[in-house]
Coordinates of C-alpha atoms and ligand atoms in Angstrom, one line a residue:
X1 CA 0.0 0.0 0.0
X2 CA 1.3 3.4 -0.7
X3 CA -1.7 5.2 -0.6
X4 CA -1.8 5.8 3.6
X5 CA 1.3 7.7 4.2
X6 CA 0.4 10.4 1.9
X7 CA -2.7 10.9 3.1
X8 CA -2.2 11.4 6.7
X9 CA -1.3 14.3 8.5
X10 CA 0.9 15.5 5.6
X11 CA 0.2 16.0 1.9
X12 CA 2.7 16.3 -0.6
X13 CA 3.0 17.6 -4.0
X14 CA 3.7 14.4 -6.4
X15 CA 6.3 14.2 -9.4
X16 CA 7.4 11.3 -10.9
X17 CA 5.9 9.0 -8.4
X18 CA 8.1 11.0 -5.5
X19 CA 5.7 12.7 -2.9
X20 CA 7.7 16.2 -2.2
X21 CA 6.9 17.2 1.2
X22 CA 8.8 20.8 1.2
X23 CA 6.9 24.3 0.3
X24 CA 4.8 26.5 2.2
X25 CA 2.5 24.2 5.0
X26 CA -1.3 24.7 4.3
X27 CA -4.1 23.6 6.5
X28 CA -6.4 21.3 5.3
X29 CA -9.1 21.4 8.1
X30 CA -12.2 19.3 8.5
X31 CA -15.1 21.6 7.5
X32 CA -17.8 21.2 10.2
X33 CA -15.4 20.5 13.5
X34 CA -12.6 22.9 12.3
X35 CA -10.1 20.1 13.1
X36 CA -6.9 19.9 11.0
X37 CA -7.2 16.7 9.2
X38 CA -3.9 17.3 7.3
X39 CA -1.3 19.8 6.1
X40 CA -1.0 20.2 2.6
X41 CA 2.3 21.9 0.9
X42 CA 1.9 24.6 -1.3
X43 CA 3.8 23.9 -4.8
X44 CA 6.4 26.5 -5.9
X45 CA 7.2 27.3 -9.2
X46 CA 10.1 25.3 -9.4
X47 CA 7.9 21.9 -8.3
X48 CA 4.9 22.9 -11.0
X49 CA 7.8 23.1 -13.6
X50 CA 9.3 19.6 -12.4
X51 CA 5.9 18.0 -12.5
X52 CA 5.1 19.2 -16.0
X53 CA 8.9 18.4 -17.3
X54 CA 8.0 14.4 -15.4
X55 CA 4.9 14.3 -17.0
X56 CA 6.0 15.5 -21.0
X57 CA 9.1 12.7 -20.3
X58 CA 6.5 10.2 -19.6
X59 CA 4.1 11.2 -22.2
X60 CA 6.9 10.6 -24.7
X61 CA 5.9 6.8 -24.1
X62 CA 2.4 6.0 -24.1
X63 CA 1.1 2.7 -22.6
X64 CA -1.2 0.5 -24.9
X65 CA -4.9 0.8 -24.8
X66 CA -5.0 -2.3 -23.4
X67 CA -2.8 -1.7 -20.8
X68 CA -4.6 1.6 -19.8
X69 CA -7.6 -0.5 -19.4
X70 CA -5.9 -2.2 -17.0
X71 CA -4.9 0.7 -14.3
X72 CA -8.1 2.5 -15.0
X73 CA -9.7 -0.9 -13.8
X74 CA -8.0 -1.4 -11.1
X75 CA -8.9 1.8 -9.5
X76 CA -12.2 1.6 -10.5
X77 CA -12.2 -2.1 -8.1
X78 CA -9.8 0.4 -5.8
X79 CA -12.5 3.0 -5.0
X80 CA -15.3 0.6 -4.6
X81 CA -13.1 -1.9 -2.4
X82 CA -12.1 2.0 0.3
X83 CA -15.8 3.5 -0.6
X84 CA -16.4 3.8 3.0
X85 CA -13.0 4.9 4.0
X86 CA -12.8 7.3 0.6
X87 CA -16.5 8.7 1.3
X88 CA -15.5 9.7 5.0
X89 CA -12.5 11.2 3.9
X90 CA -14.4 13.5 1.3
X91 CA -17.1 14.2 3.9
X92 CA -14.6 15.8 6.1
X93 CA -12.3 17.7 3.8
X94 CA -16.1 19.0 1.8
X95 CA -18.2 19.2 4.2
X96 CA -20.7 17.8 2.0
X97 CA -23.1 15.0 4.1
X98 CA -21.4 11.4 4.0
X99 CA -24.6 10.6 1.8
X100 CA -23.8 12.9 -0.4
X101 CA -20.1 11.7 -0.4
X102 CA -20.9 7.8 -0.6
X103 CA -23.0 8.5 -4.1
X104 CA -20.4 10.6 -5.0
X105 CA -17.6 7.5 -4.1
X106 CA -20.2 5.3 -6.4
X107 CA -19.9 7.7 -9.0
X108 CA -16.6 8.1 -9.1
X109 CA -15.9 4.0 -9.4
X110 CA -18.3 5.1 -12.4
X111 CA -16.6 7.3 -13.9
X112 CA -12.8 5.2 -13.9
X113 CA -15.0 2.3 -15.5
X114 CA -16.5 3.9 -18.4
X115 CA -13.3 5.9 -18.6
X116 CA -11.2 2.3 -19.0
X117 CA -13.4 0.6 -21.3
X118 CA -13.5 3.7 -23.3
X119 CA -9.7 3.3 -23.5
X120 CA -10.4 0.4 -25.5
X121 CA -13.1 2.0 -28.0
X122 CA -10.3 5.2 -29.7
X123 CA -11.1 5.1 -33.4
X124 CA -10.8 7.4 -36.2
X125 CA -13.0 7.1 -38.8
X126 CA -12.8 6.0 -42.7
X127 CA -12.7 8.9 -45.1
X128 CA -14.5 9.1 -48.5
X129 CA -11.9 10.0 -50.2
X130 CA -12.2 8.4 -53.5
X131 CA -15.3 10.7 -53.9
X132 CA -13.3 13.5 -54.4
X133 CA -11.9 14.5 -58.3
X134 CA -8.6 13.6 -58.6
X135 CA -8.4 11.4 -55.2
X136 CA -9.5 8.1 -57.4
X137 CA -8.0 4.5 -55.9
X138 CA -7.0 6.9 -53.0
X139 CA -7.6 6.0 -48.9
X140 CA -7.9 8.1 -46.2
X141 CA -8.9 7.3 -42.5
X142 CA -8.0 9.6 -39.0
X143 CA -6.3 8.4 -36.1
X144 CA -7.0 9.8 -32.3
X145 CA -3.7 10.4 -31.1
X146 CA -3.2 12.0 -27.6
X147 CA -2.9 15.7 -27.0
X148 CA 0.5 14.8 -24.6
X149 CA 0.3 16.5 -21.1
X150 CA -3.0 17.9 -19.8
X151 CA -3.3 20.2 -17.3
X152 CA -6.3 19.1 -14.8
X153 CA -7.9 22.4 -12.2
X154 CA -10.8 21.5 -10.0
X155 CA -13.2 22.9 -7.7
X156 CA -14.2 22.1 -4.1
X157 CA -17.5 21.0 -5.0
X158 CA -17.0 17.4 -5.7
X159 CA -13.4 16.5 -5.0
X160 CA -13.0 12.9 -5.6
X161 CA -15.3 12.3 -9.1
X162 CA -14.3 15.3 -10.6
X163 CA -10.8 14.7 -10.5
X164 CA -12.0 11.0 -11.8
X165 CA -13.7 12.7 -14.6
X166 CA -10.2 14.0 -15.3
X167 CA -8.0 12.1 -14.8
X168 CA -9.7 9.1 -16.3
X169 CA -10.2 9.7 -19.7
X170 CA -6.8 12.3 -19.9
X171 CA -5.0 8.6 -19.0
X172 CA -7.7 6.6 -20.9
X173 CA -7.0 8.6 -24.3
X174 CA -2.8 7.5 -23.6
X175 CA -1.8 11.0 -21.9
X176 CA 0.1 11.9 -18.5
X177 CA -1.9 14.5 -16.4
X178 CA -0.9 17.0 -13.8
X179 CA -3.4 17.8 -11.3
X180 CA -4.0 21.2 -9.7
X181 CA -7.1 20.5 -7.1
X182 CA -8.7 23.2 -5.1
X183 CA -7.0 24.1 -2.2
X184 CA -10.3 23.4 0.0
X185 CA -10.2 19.9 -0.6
X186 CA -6.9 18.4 -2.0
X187 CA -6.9 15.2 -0.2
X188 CA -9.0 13.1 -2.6
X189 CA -7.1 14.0 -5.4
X190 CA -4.1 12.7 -3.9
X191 CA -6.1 9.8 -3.0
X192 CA -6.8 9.0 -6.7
X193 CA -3.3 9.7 -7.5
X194 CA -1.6 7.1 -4.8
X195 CA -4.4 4.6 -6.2
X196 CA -3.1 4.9 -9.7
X197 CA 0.2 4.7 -8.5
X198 CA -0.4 1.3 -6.5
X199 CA -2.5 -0.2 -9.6
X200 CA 0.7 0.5 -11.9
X201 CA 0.5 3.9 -13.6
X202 CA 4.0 4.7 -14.9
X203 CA 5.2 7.6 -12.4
X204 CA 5.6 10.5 -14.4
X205 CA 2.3 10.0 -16.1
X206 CA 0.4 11.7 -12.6
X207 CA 1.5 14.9 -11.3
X208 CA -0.2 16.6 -8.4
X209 CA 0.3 20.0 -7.6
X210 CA -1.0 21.6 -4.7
X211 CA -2.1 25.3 -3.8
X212 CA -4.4 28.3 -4.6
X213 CA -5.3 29.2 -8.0
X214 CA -2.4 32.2 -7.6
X215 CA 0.4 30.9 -8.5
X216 CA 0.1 27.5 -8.5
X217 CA -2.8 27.3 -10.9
X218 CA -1.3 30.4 -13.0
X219 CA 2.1 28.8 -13.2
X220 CA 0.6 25.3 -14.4
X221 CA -1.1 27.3 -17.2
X222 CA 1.7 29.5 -18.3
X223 CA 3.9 26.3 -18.4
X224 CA 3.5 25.9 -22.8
X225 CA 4.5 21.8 -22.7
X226 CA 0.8 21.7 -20.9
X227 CA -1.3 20.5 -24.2
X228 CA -4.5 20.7 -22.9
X229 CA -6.7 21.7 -20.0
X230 CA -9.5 20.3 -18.5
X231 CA -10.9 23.4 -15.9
X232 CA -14.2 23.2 -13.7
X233 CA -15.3 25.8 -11.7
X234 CA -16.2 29.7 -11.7
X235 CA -16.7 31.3 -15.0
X236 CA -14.3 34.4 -13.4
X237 CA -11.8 31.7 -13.1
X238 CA -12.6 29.7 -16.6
X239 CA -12.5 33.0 -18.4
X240 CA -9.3 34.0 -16.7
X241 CA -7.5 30.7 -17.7
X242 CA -8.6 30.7 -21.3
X243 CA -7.4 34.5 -22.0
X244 CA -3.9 33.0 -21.1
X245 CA -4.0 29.7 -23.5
X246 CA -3.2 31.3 -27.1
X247 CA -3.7 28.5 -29.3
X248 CA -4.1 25.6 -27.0
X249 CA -7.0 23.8 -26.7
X250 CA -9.3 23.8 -23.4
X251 CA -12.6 22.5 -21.5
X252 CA -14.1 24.4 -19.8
X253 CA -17.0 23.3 -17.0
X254 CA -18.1 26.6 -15.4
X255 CA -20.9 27.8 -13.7
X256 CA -24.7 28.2 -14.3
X257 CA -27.7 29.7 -12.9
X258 CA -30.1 26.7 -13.4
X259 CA -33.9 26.9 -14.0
X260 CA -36.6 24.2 -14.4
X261 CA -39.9 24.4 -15.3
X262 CA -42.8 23.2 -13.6
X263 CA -45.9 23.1 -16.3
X264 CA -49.4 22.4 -15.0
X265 CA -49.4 19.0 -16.8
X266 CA -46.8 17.6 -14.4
X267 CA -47.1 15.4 -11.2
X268 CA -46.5 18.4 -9.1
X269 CA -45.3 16.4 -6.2
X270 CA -43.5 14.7 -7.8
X271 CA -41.3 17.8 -9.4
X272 CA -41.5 19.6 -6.0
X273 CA -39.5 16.4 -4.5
X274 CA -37.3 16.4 -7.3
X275 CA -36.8 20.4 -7.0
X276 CA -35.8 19.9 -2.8
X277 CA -33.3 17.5 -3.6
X278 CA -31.9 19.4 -7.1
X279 CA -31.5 22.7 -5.0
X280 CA -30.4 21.8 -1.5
X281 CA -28.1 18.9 -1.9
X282 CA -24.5 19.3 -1.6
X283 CA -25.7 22.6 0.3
X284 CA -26.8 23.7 -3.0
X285 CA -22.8 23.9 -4.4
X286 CA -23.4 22.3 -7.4
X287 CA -23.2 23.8 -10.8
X288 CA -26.7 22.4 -12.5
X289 CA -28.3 23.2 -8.6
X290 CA -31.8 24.0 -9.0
X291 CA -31.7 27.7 -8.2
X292 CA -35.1 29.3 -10.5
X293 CA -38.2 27.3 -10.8
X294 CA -40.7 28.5 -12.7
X295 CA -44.0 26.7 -12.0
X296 CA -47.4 27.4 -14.0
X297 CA -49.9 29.6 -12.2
X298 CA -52.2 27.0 -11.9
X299 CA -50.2 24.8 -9.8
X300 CA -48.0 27.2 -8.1
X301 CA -49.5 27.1 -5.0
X302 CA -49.8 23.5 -4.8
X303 CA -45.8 22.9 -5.7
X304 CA -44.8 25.9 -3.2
X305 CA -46.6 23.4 -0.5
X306 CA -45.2 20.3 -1.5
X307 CA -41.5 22.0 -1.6
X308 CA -41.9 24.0 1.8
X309 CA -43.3 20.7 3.2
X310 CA -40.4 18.3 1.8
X311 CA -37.2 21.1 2.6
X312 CA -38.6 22.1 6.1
X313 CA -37.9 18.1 6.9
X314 CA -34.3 18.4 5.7
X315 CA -31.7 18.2 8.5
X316 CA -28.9 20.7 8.6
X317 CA -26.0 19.6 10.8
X318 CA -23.0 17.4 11.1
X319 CA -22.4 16.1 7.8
X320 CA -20.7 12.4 8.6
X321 CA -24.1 12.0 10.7
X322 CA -26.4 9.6 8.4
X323 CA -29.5 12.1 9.1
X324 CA -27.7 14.7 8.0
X325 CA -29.3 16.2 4.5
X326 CA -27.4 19.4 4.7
X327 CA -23.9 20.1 5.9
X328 CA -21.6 23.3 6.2
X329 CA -20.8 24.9 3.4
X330 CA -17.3 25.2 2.4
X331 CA -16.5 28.3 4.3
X332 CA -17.9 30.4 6.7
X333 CA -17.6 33.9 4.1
X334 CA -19.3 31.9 1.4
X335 CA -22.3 31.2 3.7
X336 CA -22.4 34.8 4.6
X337 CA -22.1 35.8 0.8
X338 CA -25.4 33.8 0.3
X339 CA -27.4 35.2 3.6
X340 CA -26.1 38.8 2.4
X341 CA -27.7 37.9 -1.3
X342 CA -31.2 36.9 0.6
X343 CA -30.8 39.6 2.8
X344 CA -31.1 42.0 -0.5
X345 CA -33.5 39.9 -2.5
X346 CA -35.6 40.8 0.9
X347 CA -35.1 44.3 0.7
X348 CA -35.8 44.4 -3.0
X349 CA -39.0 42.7 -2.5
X350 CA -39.3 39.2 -2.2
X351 CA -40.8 37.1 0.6
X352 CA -39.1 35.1 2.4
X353 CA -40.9 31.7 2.4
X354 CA -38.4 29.3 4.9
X355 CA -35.1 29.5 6.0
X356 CA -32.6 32.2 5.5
X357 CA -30.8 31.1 8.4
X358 CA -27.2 31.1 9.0
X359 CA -25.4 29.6 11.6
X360 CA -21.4 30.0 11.1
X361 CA -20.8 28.2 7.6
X362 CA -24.0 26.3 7.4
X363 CA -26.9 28.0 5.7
X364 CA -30.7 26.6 6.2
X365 CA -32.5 25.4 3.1
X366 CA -33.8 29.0 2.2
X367 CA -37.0 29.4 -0.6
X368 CA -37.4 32.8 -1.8
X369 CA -40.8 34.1 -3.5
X370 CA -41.7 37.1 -5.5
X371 CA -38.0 37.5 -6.5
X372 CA -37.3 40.8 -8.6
X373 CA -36.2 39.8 -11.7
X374 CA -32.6 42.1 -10.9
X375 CA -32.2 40.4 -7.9
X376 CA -28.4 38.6 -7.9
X377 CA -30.7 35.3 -6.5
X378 CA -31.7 34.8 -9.5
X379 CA -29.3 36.7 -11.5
X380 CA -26.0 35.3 -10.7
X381 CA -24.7 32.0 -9.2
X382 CA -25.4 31.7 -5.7
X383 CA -23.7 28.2 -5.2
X384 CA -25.9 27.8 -1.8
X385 CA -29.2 26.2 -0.6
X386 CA -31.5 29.0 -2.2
X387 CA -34.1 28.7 -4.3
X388 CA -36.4 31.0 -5.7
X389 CA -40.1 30.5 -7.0
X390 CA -41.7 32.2 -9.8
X391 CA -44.8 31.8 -11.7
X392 CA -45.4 31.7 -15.0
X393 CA -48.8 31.7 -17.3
X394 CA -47.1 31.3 -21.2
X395 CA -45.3 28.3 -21.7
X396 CA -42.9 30.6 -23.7
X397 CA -42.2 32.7 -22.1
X398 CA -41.0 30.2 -19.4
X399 CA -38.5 29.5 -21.9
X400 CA -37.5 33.0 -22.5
X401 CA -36.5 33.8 -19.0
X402 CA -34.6 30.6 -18.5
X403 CA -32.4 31.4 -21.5
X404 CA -32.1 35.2 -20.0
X405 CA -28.7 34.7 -18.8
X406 CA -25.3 34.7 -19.8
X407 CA -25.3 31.0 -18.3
X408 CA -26.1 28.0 -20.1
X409 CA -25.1 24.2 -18.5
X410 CA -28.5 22.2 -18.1
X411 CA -32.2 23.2 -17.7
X412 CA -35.0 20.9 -16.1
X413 CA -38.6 20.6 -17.6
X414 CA -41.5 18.3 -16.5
X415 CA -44.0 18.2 -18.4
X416 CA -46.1 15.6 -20.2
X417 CA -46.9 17.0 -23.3
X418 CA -44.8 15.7 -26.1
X419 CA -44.9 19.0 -27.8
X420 CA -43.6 21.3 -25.0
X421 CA -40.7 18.6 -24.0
X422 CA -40.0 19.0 -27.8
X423 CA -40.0 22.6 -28.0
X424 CA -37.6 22.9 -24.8
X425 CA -34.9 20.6 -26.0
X426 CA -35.2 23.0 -29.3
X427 CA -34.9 26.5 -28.0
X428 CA -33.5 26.0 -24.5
X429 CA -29.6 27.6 -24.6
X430 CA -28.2 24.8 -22.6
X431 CA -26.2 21.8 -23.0
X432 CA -28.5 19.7 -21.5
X433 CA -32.3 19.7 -21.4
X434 CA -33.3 16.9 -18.8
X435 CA -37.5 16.5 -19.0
X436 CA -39.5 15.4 -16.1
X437 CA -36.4 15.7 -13.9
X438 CA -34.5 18.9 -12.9
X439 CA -31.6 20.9 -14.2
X440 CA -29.5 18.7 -11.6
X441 CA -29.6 15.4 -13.5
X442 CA -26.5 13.8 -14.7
X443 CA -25.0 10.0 -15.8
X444 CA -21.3 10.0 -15.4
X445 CA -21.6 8.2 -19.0
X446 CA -23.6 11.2 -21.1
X447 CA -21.8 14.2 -22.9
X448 CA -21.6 16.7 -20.4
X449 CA -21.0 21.1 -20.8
X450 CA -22.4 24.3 -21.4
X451 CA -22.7 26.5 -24.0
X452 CA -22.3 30.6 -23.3
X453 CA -20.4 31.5 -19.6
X454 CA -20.8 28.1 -18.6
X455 CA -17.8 27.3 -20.2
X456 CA -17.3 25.1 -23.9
X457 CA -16.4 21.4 -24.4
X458 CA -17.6 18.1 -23.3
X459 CA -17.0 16.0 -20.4
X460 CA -18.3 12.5 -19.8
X461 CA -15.5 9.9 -20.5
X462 CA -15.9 8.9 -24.7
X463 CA -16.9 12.8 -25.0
X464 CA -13.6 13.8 -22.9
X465 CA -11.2 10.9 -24.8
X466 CA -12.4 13.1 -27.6
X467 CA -11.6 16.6 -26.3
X468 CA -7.7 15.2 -25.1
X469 CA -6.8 13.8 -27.9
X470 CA -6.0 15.5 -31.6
X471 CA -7.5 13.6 -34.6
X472 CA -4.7 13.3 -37.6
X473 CA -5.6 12.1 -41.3
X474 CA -4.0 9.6 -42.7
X475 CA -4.0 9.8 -46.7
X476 CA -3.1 6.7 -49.0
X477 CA -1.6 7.8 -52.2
X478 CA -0.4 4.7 -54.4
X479 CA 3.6 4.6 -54.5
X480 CA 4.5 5.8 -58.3
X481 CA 6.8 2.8 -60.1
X482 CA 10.7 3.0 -59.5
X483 CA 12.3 4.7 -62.3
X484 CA 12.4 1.2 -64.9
X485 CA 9.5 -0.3 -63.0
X486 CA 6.1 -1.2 -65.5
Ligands
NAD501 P1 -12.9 28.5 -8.5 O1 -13.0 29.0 -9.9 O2 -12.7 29.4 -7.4 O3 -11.6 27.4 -8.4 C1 -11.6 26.3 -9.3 C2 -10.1 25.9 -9.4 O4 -9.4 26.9 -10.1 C3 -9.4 25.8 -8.0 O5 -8.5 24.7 -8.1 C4 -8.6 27.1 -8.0 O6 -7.5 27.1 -7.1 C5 -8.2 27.3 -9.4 N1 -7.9 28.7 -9.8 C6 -8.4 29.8 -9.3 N2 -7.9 30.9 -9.9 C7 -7.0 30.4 -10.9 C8 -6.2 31.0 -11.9 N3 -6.2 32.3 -12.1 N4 -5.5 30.2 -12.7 C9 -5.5 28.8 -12.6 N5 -6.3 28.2 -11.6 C10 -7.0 29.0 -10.8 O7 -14.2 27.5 -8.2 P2 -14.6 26.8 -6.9 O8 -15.2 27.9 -6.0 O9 -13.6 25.9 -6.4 O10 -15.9 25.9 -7.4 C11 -17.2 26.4 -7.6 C12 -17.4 26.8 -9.0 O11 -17.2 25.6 -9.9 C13 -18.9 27.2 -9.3 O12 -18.9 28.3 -10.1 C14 -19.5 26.0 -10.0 O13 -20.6 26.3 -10.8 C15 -18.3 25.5 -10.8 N6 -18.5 24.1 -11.2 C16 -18.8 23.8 -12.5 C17 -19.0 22.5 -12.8 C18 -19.4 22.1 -14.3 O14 -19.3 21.0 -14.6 N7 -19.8 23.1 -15.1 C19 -19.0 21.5 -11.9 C20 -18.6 21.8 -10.6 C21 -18.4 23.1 -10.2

């Protein structure tokens, strides 16, 4: 086992399969006691450089598909065999309820399966090219061939499968990977990194760098021999990182303000339940949360009841507690951030309908009615467990004010009308429209991103082998005679 003394009360920075316990100490504490569950060291310059110059050495040799399949797997088998141990771990450093955590741990064993059996699936396709004038007894066909080193930056929000959704296919499609996790929450990610370690990754292939955005996150990014980067979190942050990448290529998984749709056709129950869960797990700090619902007139009423009745039964409180629904949020300012936004929606007008209670980083489940349209809680990303309500009478324009915003990741619609579930997936600006489920909805398998602010490209393993990897044509001419030949 190499994974324990890592991940204990030290954290290193990792190049070349060598944990590097030097740099600046930072504490990595546990978010609901306080306690210091490790210290993690910050990564200077001179250790970002070293990990990118291990990884571009070992990118110079790729392993096999087959072999990739083979480490992927094993970690895969690795995070289901710790789930309990990984989940706990997660829970602490997060904050997010060990519920929460343990379907995150599921997903994550996901997420390194599809990504190794998608290792096996990298194909180009055939190319017409006989068709074309000139191109006659001709053949032509593309080759996937990986990008080289990708550069991997994560958020807080779900530290162990987002890392997985990185990491996986970056190896999967035959590249090495350096890892720049949030500073909140870096013990997962070195977690997944000792695991690929122990199931046989070539050293150099995983980097982990450790520190705030500024400068470890700038330095990783201004290093050129970084091919690629896979980002997710803020849009400030995305945008930032892609004004610096000139001509290489990016995905970018940012933020949203979600809306979903309620229409008067739907089991209203049903979509209220749905709602509660889409906007207040995770403490509402997740990208698709559910943070505008617009329900028809006619059943407004009846959904506010069913979603007052089903969040005033959630349990805020100690997140490794099983009854826990809601834990801390990930620091005490961002909590305030989200009573002060409540606070001015209130002042601007709307009602107050439950919650809006703070108590040092955790934030009640809070529903908001009669929201001003200008109001940043329904404006901008609140990343907290708020919601507001708003009716609507015209099923367009329900579909107008979700699109008005500069955000675009997933929308929700439940309906059962074939038309209107039609005429959503047409004209809703999203990447995803989900129907009779909210705008939280997601298969680690499915092609995954936003379109606008939210950020461009596609994650969700074959979607992601796709985006790391550069496709190269391959044209067939027939070999002219040798001077004398017939
Ligand atoms: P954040 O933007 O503050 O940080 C994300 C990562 O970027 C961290 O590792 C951070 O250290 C790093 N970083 C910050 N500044 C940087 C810079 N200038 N250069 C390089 N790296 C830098 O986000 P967060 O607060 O950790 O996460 C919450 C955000 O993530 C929300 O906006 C949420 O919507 C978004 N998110 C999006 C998705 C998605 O799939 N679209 C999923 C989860 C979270």
């Amino acid at each position: 086992m190499t994974s324990v003394p890592n991940i204990g009360s030290s954290i290193g920075n990792l190049i070349n399969g060598e944990w590097h316990h030097d740099g600046a100490e930072r504490q990595v504490l546990h978010k609901f006691t306080g306690e210091v569950l490790a210290v993690a060291h910050d990564a200077t310059p001179d250790v970002v450089t070293a990990a990118v110059t291990a990884a571009r050495a070992a990118s110079e040799s790729p392993l096999q598909p087959y072999e990739r399949f083979e480490i992927l797997r094993k970690v895969a088998d690795a995070i289901a065999r710790d789930r309990e141990r990984l989940a706990l771990e997660v829970c602490r450093e997060s904050g997010l309820t060990l519920k929460d955590c343990l379907g995150d741990t599921d997903r994550a064993v996901q997420t390194m399966q599809i990504s190794a059996e998608e290792a096996k699936r990298i194909t180009g396709e055939i190319v017409p090219i006989e068709a074309a004038p000139g191109f006659e007894h001709r053949m032509a066909f593309t080759l996937r061939r990986p990008v080289g080193v990708v550069g991997a930056i994560t958020p807080f929000n779900s530290p162990l499968n987002t890392v997985a959704h990185k990491v996986g296919p970056a190896l999967a499609a035959g590249n090495a990977v350096v890892v720049k996790p949030s500073p909140f929450t870096p013990i997962a990610a070195a977690t997944l990194s000792s695991m690929l370690l122990e199931a046989g990754l070539p050293p150099g292939l995983i980097g982990l760098v450790l520190g705030p955005g500024d400068p470890v996150g700038t330095a990783l990014v201004a290093d050129e021999r970084v091919d690629f980067f896979t980002f997710t979190g803020s849009t400030a942050t995305g945008k930032a990182i892609s004004s610096r990448l000139g001509m290489r290529r990016a995905t970018m998984e940012c933020g949203n303000v979600s809306g979903t749709i309620v229409c008067a056709d739907a089991n209203v129950r049903d979509a209220a339940e749905q709602c509660g869960r889409g906007a207040f797990r995770k403490a509402g700090q997740v990208c698709t949360s559910v943070q505008r619902i617009y329900v028809h007139a006619d059943v407004y009423d009846e959904f506010l009841g069913h979603l007052v009745t089903s969040a005033s039964a959630l349990v805020v409180g100690d997140p490794e507690d099983e009854k826990t629904d809601i834990g801390p949020m990930i620091s005490e300012a961002a909590a305030r951030r989200a009573e002060e936004w409540v606070g001015e929606a209130v002042g601007q007008g709307a009602r107050l309908v439950l919650g809006g209670i703070r108590s040092g980083a955790a934030m009640s489940p809070t529903i908001l009615t009669d929201v001003p349209p200008a109001a940043r809680v329904v404006c901008e990303e609140i990343f907290a467990p708020v919601v507001s309500v708003i009716p609507f009478k015209d099923f367009d324009e329900a579909l107008r004010v979700v699109n008005d915003t500069p955000y675009g990741l997933q929308a929700g619609v439940f309906t059962r009308d074939l038309n209107k579930a039609l005429e959503a997936a047409r004209r809703l600006r999203v990447g995803g429209v989900v129907i009779n489920a909210t705008s939280s909805t997601r298969a680690d398998l499915m092609p995954y991103g936003g379109v606008k602010d939210s950020g461009y490209g596609v994650e969700g393993p074959r979607y992601a082998i796709r985006e790391m990897t550069e496709e190269r044509l391959v044209l067939l001419e027939p070999a002219r005679p040798l001077d004398g030949e017939r």
